mmCIF file of C-alpha atoms in Angstrom:
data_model
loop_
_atom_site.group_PDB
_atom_site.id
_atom_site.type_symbol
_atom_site.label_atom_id
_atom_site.label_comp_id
_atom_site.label_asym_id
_atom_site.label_seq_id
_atom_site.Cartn_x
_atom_site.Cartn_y
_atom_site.Cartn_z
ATOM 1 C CA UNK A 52 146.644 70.374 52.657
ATOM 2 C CA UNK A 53 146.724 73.367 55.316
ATOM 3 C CA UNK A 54 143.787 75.255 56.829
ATOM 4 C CA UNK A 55 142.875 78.384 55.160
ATOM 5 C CA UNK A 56 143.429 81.246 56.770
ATOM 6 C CA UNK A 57 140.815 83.784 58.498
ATOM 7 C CA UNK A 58 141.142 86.257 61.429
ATOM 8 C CA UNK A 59 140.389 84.507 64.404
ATOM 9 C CA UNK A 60 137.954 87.325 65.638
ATOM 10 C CA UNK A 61 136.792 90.377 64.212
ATOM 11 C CA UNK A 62 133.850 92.710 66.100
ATOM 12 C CA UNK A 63 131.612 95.742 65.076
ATOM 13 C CA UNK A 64 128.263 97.820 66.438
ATOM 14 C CA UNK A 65 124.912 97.216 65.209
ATOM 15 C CA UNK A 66 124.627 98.463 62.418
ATOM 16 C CA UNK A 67 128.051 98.922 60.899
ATOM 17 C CA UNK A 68 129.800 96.471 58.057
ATOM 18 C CA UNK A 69 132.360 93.987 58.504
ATOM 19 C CA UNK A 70 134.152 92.022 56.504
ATOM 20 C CA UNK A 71 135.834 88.705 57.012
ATOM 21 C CA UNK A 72 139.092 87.118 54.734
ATOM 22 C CA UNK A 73 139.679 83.526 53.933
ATOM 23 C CA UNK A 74 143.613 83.012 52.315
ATOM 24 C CA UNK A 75 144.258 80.313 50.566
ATOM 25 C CA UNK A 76 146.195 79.069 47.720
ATOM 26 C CA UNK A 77 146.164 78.594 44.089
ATOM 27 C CA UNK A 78 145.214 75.534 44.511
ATOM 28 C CA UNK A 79 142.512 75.656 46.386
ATOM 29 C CA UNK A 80 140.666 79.273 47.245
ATOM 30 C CA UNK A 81 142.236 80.553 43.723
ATOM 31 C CA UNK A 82 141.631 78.175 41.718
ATOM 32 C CA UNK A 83 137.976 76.803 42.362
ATOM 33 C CA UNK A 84 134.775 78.766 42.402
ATOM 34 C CA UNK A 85 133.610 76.689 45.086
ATOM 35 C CA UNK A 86 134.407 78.749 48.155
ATOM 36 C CA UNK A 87 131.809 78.764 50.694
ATOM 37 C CA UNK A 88 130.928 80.420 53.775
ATOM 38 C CA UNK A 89 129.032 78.484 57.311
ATOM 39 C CA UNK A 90 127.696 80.352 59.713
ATOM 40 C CA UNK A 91 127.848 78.487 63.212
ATOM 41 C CA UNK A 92 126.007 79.877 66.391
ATOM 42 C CA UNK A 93 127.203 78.001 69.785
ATOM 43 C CA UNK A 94 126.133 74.159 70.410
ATOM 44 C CA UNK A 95 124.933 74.431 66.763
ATOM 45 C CA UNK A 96 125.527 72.538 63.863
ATOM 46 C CA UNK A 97 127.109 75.280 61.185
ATOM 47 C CA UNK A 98 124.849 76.694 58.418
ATOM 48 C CA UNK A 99 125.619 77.433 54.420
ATOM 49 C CA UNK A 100 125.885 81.164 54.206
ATOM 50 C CA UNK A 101 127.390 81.346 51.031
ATOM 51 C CA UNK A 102 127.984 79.249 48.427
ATOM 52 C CA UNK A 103 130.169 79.355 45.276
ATOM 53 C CA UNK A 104 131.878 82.109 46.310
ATOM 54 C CA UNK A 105 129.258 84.984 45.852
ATOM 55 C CA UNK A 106 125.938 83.271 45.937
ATOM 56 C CA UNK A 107 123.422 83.201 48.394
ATOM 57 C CA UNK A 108 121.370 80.306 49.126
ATOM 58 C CA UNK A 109 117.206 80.675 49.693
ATOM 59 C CA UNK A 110 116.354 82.141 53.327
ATOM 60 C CA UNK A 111 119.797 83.866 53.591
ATOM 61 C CA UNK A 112 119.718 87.210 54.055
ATOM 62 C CA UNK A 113 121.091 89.764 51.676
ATOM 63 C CA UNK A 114 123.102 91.387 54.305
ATOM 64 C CA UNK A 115 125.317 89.062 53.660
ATOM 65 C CA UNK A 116 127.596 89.609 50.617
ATOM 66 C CA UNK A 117 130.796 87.745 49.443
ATOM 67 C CA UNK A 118 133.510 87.879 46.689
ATOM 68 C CA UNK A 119 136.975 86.400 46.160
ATOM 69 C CA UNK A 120 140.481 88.157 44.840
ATOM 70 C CA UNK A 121 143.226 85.968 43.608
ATOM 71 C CA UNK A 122 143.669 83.149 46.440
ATOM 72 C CA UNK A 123 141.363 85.223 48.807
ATOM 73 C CA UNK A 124 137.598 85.472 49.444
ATOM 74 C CA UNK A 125 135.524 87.595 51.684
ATOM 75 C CA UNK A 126 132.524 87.449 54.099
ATOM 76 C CA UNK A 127 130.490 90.749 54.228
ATOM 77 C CA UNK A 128 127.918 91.303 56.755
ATOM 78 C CA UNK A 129 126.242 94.877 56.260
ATOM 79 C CA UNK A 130 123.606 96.418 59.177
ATOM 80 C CA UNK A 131 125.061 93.963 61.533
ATOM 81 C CA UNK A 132 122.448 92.340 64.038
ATOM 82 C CA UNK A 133 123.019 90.890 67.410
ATOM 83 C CA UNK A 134 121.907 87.565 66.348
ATOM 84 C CA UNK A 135 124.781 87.457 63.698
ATOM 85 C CA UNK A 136 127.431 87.007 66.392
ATOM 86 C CA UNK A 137 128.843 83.693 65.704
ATOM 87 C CA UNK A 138 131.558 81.880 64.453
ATOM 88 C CA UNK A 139 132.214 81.856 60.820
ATOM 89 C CA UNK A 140 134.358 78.941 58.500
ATOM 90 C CA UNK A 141 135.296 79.551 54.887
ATOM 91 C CA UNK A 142 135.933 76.028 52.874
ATOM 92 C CA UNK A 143 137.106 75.791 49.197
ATOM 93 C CA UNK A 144 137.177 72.962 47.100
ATOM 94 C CA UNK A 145 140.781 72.035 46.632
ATOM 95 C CA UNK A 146 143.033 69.875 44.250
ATOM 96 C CA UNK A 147 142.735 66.053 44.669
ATOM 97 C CA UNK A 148 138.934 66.153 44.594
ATOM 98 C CA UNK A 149 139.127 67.313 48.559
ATOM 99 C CA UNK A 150 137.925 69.916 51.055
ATOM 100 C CA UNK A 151 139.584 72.174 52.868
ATOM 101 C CA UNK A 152 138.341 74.659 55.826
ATOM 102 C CA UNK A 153 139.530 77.881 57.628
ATOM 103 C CA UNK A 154 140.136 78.366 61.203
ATOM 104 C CA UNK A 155 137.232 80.305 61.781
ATOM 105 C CA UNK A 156 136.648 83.464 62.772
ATOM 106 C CA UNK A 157 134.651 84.642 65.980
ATOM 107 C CA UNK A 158 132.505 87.794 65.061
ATOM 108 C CA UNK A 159 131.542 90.217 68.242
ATOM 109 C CA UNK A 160 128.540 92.760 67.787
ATOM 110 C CA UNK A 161 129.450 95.152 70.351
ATOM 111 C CA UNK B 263 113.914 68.306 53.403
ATOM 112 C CA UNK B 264 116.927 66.096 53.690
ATOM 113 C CA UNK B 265 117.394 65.536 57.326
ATOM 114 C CA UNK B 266 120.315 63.924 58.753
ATOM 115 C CA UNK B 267 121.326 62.476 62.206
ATOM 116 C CA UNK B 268 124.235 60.843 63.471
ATOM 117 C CA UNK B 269 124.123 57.830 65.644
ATOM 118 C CA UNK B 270 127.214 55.708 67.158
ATOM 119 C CA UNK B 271 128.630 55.431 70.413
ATOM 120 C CA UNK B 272 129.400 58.632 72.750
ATOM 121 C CA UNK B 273 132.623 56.960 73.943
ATOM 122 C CA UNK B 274 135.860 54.694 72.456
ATOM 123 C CA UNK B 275 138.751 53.368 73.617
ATOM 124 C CA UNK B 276 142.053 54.417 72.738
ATOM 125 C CA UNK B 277 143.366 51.872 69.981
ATOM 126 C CA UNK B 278 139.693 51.254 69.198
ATOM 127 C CA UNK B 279 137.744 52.033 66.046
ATOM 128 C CA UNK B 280 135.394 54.685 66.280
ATOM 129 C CA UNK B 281 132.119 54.174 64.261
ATOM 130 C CA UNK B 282 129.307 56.362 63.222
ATOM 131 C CA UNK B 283 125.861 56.491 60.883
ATOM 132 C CA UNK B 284 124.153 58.866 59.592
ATOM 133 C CA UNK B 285 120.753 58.295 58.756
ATOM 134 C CA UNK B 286 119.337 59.798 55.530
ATOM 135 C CA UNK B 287 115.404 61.033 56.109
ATOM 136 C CA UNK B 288 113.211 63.132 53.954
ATOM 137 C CA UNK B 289 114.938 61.864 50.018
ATOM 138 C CA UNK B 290 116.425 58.946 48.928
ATOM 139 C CA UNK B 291 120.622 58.187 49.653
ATOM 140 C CA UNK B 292 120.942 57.268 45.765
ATOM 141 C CA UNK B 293 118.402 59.529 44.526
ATOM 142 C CA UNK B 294 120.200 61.993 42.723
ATOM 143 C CA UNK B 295 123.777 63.268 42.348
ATOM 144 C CA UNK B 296 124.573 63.564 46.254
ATOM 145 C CA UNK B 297 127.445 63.181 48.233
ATOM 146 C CA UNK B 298 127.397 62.754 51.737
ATOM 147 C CA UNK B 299 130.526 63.600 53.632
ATOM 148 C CA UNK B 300 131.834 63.460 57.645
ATOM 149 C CA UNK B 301 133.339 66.224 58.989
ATOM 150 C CA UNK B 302 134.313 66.966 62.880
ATOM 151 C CA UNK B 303 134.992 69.875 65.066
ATOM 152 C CA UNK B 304 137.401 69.245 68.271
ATOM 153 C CA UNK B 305 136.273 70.598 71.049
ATOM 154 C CA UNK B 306 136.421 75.132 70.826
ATOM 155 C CA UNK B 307 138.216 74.754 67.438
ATOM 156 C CA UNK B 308 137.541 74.869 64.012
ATOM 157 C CA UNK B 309 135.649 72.381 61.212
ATOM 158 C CA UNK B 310 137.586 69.254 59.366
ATOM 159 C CA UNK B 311 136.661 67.533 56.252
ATOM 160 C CA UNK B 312 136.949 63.863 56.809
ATOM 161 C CA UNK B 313 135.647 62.556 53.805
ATOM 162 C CA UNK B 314 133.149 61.901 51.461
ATOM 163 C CA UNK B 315 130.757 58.600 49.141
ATOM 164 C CA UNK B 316 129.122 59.336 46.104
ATOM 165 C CA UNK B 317 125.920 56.806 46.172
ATOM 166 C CA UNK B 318 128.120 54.523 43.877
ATOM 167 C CA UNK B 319 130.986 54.220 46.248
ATOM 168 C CA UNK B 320 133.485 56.416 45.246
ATOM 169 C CA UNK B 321 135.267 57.970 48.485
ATOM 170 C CA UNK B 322 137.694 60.995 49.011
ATOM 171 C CA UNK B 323 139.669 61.239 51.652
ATOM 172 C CA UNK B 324 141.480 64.005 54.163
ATOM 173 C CA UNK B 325 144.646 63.358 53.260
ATOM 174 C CA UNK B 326 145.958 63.519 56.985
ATOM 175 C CA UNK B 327 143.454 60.529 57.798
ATOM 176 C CA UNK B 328 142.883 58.464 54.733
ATOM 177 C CA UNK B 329 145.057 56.209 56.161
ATOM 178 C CA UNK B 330 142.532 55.220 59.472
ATOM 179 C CA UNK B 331 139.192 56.423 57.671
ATOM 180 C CA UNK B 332 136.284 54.249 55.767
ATOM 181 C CA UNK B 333 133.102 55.872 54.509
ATOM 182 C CA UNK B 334 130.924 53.091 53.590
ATOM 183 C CA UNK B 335 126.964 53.924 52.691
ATOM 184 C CA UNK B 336 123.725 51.469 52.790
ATOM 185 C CA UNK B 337 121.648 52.447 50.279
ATOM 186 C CA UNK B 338 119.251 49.835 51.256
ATOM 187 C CA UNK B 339 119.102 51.339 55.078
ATOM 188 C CA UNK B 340 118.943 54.994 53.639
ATOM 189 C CA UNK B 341 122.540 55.130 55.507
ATOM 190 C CA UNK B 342 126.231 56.200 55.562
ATOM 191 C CA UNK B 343 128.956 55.819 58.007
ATOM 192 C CA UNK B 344 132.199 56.331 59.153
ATOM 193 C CA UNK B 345 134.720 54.027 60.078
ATOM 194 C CA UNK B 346 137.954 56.032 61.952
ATOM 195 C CA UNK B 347 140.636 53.007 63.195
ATOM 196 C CA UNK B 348 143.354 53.374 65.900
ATOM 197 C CA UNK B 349 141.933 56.010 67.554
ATOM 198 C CA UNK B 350 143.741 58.565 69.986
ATOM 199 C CA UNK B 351 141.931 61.103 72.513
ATOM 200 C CA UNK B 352 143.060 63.711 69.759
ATOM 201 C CA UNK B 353 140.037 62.419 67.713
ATOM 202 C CA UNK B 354 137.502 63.182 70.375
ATOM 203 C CA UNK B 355 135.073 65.742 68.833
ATOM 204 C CA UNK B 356 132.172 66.583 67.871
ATOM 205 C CA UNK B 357 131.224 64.451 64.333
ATOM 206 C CA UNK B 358 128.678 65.774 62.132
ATOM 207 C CA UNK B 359 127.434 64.183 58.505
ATOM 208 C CA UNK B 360 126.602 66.895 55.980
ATOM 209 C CA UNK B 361 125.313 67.183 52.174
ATOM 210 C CA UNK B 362 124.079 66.942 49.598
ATOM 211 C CA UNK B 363 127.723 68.140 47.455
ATOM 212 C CA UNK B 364 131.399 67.758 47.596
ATOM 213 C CA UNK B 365 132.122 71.040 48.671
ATOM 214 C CA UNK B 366 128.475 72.626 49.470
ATOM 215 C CA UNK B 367 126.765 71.449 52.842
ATOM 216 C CA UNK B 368 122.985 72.500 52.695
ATOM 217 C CA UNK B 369 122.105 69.901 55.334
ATOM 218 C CA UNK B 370 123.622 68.945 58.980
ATOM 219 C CA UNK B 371 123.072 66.913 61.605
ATOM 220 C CA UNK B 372 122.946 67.700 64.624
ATOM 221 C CA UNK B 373 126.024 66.911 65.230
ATOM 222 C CA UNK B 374 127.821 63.676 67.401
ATOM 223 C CA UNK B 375 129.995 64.264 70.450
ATOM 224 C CA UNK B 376 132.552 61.160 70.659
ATOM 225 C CA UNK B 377 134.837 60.677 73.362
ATOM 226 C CA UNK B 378 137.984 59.022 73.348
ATOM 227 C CA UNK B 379 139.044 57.780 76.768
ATOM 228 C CA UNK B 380 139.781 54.235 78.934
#
């Protein structure tokens, strides 16, 4: 099974919108509702963002959005914050009863 | 609150078998329909699924290390662990245990930093 497939950095100001892709396959990211999102701040251990593709779990805030197209999902973060800059990891369930995760991407608030 | 925190040695030796727990606080191991998986993240790179036990026993695999990996869990310890044989300093990272689903990690621990060195 091979990584999925995110931008390895993406940046914006306070305030703006970004938005983060995960690629996958049909078997995995296309074919599954269970595509997730982790947030992971440095020397931290990462934290669910997003689960099944769109939903956000209790304490998350709603400035964070997410959908999926075909074999790929996205991350939004709207009114970006200082304290969002992190790294972020897309995972989808995939054939085989496994896991598989994305590369990450590093997101700069400038 | 499930809490969850890793425990093993810090550092292997090549060739050696590298072994973790994770000990299950705050709910029972074979309370409900949990899973409780390994993953690790080398050191400045990105998150990989090791594995995961349903309470019963059932384990799934990474593919690229079922071949060197055992997830065993202790229901009567509130425990699971990781077994990873033959090791090489390309499996030094950082080892977390997560849950409570296949695919959805609510809970972390802290995390596990093992080094693989003579």
């Amino acid at each position: 099974q091979s990584a999925l497939t995110q931008p390895a950095s993406v940046s914006g100001s306070p305030g703006q919108s970004i938005t983060i892709s995960c690629t996958g396959t049909s078997s995995d990211v296309g074919g599954h509702n269970s595509v997730f999102w982790y947030q992971q701040h440095p020397g931290k251990a990462p934290k669910l963002m997003i689960y099944d593709v769109s939903n956000r779990p209790s304490g998350v805030s709603n400035r964070f959005s997410a959908s999926k197209s075909g074999n790929t999902a996205f991350l939004t973060i709207s009114g970006l914050q200082a304290e969002d800059e992190a790294d972020y990891y897309c995972s989808s369930y995939s054939s085989s009863s496994t896991l598989v995760f994305g590369g990450g991407t590093k997101l700069t608030v400038l | 609150q499930v809490q969850l925190q890793e425990s093993g040695p810090g550092l292997v030796q090549p060739s050696q078998t590298l072994s973790l727990t994770c000990t299950v606080s705050g709910g029972s191991i074979s309370g409900g329909a949990y899973y409780w998986s390994w993953i690790r993240q080398h050191p400045g790179k990105g998150l990989e699924w090791i594995g995961y036990i349903y309470y019963r026993g059932s384990t799934y695999y990474n593919p690229s290390l079922k071949s060197r990996v055992t997830i065993s869990v202790d229901t009567s310890k509130n425990q699971f662990s990781l077994k990873l044989s033959s090791v090489t300093a390309a499996d030094t990272a950082v080892y977390y245990c997560a849950s409570p689903y296949k695919a959805r990690f609510d809970y972390w621990g802290q995390g596990s930093l093992v080094t693989v060195s003579s």
